[in-house]
Coordinates of C-alpha atoms and ligand atoms in Angstrom, one line a residue:
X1 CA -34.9 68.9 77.6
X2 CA -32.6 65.9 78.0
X3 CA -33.0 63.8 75.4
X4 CA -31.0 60.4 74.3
X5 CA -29.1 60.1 71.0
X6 CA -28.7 56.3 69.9
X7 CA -25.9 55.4 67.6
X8 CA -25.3 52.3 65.7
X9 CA -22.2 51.2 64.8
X10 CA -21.4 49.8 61.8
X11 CA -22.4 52.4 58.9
X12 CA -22.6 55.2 61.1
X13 CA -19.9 55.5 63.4
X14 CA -17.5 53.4 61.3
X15 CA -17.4 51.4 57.9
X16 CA -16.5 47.7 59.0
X17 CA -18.7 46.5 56.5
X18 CA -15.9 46.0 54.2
X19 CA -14.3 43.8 56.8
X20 CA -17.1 41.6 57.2
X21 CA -17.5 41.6 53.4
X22 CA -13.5 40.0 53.5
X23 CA -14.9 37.6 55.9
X24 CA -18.1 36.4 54.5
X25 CA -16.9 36.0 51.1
X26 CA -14.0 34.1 51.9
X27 CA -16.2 31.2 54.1
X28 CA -18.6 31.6 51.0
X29 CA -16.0 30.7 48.4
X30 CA -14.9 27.6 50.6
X31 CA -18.6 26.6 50.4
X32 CA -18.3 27.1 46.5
X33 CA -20.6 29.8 47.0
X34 CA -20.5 33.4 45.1
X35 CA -21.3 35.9 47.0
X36 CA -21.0 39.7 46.0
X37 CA -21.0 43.4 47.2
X38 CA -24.5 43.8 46.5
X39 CA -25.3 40.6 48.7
X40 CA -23.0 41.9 51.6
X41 CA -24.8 45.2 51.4
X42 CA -28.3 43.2 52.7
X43 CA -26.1 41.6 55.6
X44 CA -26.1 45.2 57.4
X45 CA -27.4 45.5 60.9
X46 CA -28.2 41.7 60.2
X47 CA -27.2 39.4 63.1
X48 CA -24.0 36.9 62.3
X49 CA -26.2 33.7 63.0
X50 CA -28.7 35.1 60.4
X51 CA -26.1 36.6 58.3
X52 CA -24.7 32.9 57.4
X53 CA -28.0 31.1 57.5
X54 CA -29.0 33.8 54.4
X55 CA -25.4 33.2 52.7
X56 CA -26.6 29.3 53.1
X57 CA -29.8 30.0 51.4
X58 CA -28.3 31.9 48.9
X59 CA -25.8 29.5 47.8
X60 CA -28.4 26.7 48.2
X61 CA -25.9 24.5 50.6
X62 CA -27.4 22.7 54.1
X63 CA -24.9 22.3 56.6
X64 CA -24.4 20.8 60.2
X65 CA -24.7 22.2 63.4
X66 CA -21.3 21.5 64.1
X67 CA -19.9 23.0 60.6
X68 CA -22.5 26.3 61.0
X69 CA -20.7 26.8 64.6
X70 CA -17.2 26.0 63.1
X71 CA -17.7 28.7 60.3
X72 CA -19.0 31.1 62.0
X73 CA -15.9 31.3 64.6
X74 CA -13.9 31.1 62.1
X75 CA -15.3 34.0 60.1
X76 CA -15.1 36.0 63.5
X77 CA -11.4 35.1 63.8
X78 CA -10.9 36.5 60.5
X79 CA -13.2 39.9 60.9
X80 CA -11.1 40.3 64.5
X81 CA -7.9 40.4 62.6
X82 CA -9.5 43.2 59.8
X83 CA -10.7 45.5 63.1
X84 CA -7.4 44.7 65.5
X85 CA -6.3 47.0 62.8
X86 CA -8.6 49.6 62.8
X87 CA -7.5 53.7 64.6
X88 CA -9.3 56.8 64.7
X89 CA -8.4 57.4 61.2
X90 CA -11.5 54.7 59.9
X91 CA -14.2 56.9 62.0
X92 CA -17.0 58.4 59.6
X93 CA -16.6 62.6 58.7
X94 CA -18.2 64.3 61.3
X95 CA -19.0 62.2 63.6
X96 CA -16.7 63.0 66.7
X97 CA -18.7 66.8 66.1
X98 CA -22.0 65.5 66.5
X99 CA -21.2 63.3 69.5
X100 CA -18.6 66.2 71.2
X101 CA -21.8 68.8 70.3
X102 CA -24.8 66.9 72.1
X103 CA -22.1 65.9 75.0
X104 CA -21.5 69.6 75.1
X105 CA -25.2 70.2 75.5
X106 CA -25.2 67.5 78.2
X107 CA -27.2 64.9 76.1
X108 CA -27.4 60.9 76.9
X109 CA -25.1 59.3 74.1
X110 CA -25.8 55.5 73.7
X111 CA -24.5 52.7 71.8
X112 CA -27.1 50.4 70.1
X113 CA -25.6 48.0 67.5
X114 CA -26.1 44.2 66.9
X115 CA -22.4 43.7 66.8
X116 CA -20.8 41.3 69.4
X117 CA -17.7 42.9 68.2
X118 CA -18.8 46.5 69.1
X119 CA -16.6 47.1 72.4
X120 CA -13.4 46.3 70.9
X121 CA -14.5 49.0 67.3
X122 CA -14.9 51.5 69.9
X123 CA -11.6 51.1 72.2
X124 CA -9.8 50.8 68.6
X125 CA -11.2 54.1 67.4
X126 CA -10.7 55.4 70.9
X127 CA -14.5 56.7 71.2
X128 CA -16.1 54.4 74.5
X129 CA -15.9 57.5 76.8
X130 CA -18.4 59.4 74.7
X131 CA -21.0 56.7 75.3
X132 CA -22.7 56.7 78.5
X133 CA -24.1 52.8 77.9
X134 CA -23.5 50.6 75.1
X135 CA -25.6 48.0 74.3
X136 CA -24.6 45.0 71.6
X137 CA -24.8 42.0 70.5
X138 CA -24.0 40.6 73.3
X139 CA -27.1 42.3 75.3
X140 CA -29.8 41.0 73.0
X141 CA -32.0 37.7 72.4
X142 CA -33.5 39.5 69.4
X143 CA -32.0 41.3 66.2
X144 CA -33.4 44.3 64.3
X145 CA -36.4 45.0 63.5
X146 CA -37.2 43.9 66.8
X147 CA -36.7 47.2 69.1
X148 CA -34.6 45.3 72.1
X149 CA -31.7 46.8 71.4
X150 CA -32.9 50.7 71.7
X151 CA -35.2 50.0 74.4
X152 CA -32.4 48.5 76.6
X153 CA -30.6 51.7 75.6
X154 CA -33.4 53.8 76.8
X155 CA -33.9 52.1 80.1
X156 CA -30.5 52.5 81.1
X157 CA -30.5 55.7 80.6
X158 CA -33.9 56.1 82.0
X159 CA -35.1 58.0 79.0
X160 CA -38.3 57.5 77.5
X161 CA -38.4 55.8 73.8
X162 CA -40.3 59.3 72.7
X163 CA -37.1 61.2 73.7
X164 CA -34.6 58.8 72.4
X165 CA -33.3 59.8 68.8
X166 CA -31.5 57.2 66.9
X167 CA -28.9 56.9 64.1
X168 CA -29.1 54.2 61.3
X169 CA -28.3 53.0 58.2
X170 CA -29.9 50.2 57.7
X171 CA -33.6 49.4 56.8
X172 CA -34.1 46.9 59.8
X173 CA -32.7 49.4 61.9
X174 CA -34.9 52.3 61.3
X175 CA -37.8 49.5 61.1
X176 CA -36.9 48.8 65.2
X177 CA -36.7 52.9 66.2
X178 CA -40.0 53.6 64.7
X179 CA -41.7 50.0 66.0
X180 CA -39.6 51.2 69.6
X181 CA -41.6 55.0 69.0
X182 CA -38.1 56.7 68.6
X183 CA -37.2 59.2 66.5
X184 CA -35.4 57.8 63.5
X185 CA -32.7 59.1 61.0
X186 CA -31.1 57.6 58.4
X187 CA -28.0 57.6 57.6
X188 CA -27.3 56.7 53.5
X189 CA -29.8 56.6 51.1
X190 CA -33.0 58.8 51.0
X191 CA -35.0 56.1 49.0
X192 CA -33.4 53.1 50.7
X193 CA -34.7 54.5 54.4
X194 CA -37.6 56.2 53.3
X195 CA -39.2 54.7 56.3
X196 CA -37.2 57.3 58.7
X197 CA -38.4 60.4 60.0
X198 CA -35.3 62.0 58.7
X199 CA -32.4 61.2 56.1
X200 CA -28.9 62.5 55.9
X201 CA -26.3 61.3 53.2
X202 CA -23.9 61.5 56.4
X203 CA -23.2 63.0 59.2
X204 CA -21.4 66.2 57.7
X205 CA -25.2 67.2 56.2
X206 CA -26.2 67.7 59.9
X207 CA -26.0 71.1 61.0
X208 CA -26.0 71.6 65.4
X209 CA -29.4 74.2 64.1
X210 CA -31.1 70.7 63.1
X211 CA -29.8 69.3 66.6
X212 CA -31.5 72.1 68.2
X213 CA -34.2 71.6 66.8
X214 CA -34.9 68.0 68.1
X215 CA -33.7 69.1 71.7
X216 CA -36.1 71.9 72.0
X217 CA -39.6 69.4 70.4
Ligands
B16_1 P1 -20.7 40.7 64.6 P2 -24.5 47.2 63.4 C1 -24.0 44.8 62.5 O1 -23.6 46.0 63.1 C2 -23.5 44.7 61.1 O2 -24.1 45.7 60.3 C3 -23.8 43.4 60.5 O3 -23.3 43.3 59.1 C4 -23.2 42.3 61.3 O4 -23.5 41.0 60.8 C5 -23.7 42.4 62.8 O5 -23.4 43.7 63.2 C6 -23.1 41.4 63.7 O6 -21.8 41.6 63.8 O7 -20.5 39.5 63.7 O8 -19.5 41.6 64.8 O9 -21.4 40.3 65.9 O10 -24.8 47.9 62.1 O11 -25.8 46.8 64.1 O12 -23.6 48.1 64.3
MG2 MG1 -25.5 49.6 60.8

């Protein structure tokens, strides 16, 4: 049965949290704000407009339209020069096998991240042909938990939500595939995503027998 596989991007596909992490914290130490690892880590699969606001509130500082616009292009400028540098060497283990193995078993493959920065990751890693739609940030009005993002996905490839399985790693993220009646799985922490159907450390704990398995249901 032809089913449709939904990937996000960042913390499955590829790491750029550590990029945005650069960018965030420098804009947060020219507010005089601290901001650490831990804080960047509840940033993930969060939008960049709510991304700041939460940095805002966290360092207690109001700002004006003009100066939230201002920083926020300029923290993209940075984070564009962290991924111009990014090749196939930054994609996460395994995960060219479990795209190349539901391709070869003639599976949709879509895209479904909150980045506006997600065509460019993919050319850079050189993985956009494996992806028969790709939905971003770009695509959306509303960010995770809300389901828009996957359910675009599933329309275009005119797959219902049921059959659409989708990869995660982030708690809002596995919030909008079950809310969007997806399968979820996370990808990271068991008690962190307790909330999705399944949990893999990463992608290299994922045998093609589980695959099967969610093709043949
Ligand atoms: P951008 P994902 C998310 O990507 C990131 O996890 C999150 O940290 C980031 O703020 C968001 O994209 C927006 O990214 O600034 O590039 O538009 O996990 O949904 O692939
Ligand atoms: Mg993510």
């Amino acid at each position: 049965m032809k089913k449709a596989f939904i990937f996000d991007l960042d913390g499955v596909i590829v790491d750029t949290a550590k990029y945005h992490f650069l960018a965030w914290q420098n804009l947060a130490n020219s507010l005089s704000i601290s901001f650490s690892e831990e804080q960047n880590e509840q940033l993930k699969g969060v939008s960049r407009v709510r991304s700041l606001e939460k940095i805002l509130e966290w360092g207690n500082k109001t700002i004006s339209e003009e100066e939230f616009t201002r920083l926020m292009a300029e923290k993209n400028e940075e984070y564009l020069t962290y991924i111009s540098r990014m090749d196939t060497s930054e994609i996460l283990p395994d995960v060219p096998r479990i795209l190349n193995y539901l391709i070869s078993k003639t599976q949709a493959i879509a895209l479904g991240s909150a980045s506006k920065n997600a065509r460019i990751i993919l050319d850079k890693v050189e993985l956009t042909n494996k992806f028969n739609t790709i939905v971003d940030g770009t695509d959306v009005s509303k960010a995770k938990p809300d389901p828009e993002v996957f359910l675009i996905g599933a329309k275009a490839l005119d797959i219902a939500p049921e059959d659409c399985v989708v990869f995660e790693d982030s708690v809002a993220g596995v919030q909008a595939a079950n809310i969007a009646n997806m399968i979820s799985i996370g990808i990271g922490d068991a008690k962190v995503l307790h909330e999705a159907d399944y949990v893999f450390k990463d992608f290299t704990e994922i045998k093609e027998e589980f695959l099967d398995t969610l093709l043949t249901t």
